[in-house]
Tab-separated table of C-alpha atoms in Angstrom:
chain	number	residue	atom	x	y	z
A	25	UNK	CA	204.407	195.894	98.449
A	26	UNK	CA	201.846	198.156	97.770
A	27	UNK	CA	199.392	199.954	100.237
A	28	UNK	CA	200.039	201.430	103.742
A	29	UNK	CA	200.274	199.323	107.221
A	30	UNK	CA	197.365	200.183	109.091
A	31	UNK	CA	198.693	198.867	112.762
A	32	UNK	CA	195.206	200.338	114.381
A	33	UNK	CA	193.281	197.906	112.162
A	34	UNK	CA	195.094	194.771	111.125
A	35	UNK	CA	198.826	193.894	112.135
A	36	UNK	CA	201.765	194.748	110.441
A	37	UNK	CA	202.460	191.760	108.200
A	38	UNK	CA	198.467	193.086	106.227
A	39	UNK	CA	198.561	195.529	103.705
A	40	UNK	CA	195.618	198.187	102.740
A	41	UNK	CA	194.771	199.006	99.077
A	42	UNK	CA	192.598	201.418	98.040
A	43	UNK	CA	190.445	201.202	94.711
A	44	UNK	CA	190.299	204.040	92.858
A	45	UNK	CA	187.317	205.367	91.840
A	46	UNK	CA	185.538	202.847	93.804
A	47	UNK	CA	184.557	203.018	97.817
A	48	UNK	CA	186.242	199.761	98.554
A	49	UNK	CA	189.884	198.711	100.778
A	50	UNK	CA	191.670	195.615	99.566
A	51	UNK	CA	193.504	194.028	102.487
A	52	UNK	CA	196.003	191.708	101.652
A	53	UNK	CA	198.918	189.651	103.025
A	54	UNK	CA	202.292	190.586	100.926
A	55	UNK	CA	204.173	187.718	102.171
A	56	UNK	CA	202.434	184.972	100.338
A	57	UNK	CA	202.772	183.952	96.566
A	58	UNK	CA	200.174	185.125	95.061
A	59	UNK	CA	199.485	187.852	97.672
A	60	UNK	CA	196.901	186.253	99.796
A	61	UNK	CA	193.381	188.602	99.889
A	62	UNK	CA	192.337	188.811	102.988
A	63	UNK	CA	188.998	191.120	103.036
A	64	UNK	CA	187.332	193.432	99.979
A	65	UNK	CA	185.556	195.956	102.470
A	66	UNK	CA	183.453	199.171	101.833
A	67	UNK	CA	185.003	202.305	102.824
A	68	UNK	CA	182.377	203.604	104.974
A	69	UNK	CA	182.111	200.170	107.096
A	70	UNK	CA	183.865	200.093	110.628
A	71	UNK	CA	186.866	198.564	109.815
A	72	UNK	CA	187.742	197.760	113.763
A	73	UNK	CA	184.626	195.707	113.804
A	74	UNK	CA	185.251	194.119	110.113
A	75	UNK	CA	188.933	193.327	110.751
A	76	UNK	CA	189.109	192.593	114.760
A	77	UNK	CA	189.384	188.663	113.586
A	78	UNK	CA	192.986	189.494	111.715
A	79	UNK	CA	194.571	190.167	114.628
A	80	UNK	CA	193.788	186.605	115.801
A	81	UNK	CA	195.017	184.979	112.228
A	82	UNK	CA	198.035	183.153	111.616
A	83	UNK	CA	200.476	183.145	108.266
């Protein structure tokens, strides 16, 4: 798995890439196979207001 838990934003089964050189977070769900991509967000958005829905999702 790659990318950090972010608990405040998404719960712990999502995962949070960053793209370097570019102002955009990957969330993803590690479990699945492929990885299931969740969101492709810009950096400076409010992630609690783009993500509140994940906490509602189900695997």
């Amino acid at each position: 798995m790659i990318g950090p838990v972010r608990t405040e934003f998404a719960p712990e089964r999502f995962r949070f890439f960053v793209l370097r050189r570019f102002p955009y977070l990957l969330v993803y769900e590690p479990g699945q196979n492929p990885p299931r991509i969740l969101r492709v967000v810009h950096a400076s958005q409010d992630l609690a207001v783009l993500l509140a829905d994940l906490s509602g999702e189900s695997s």
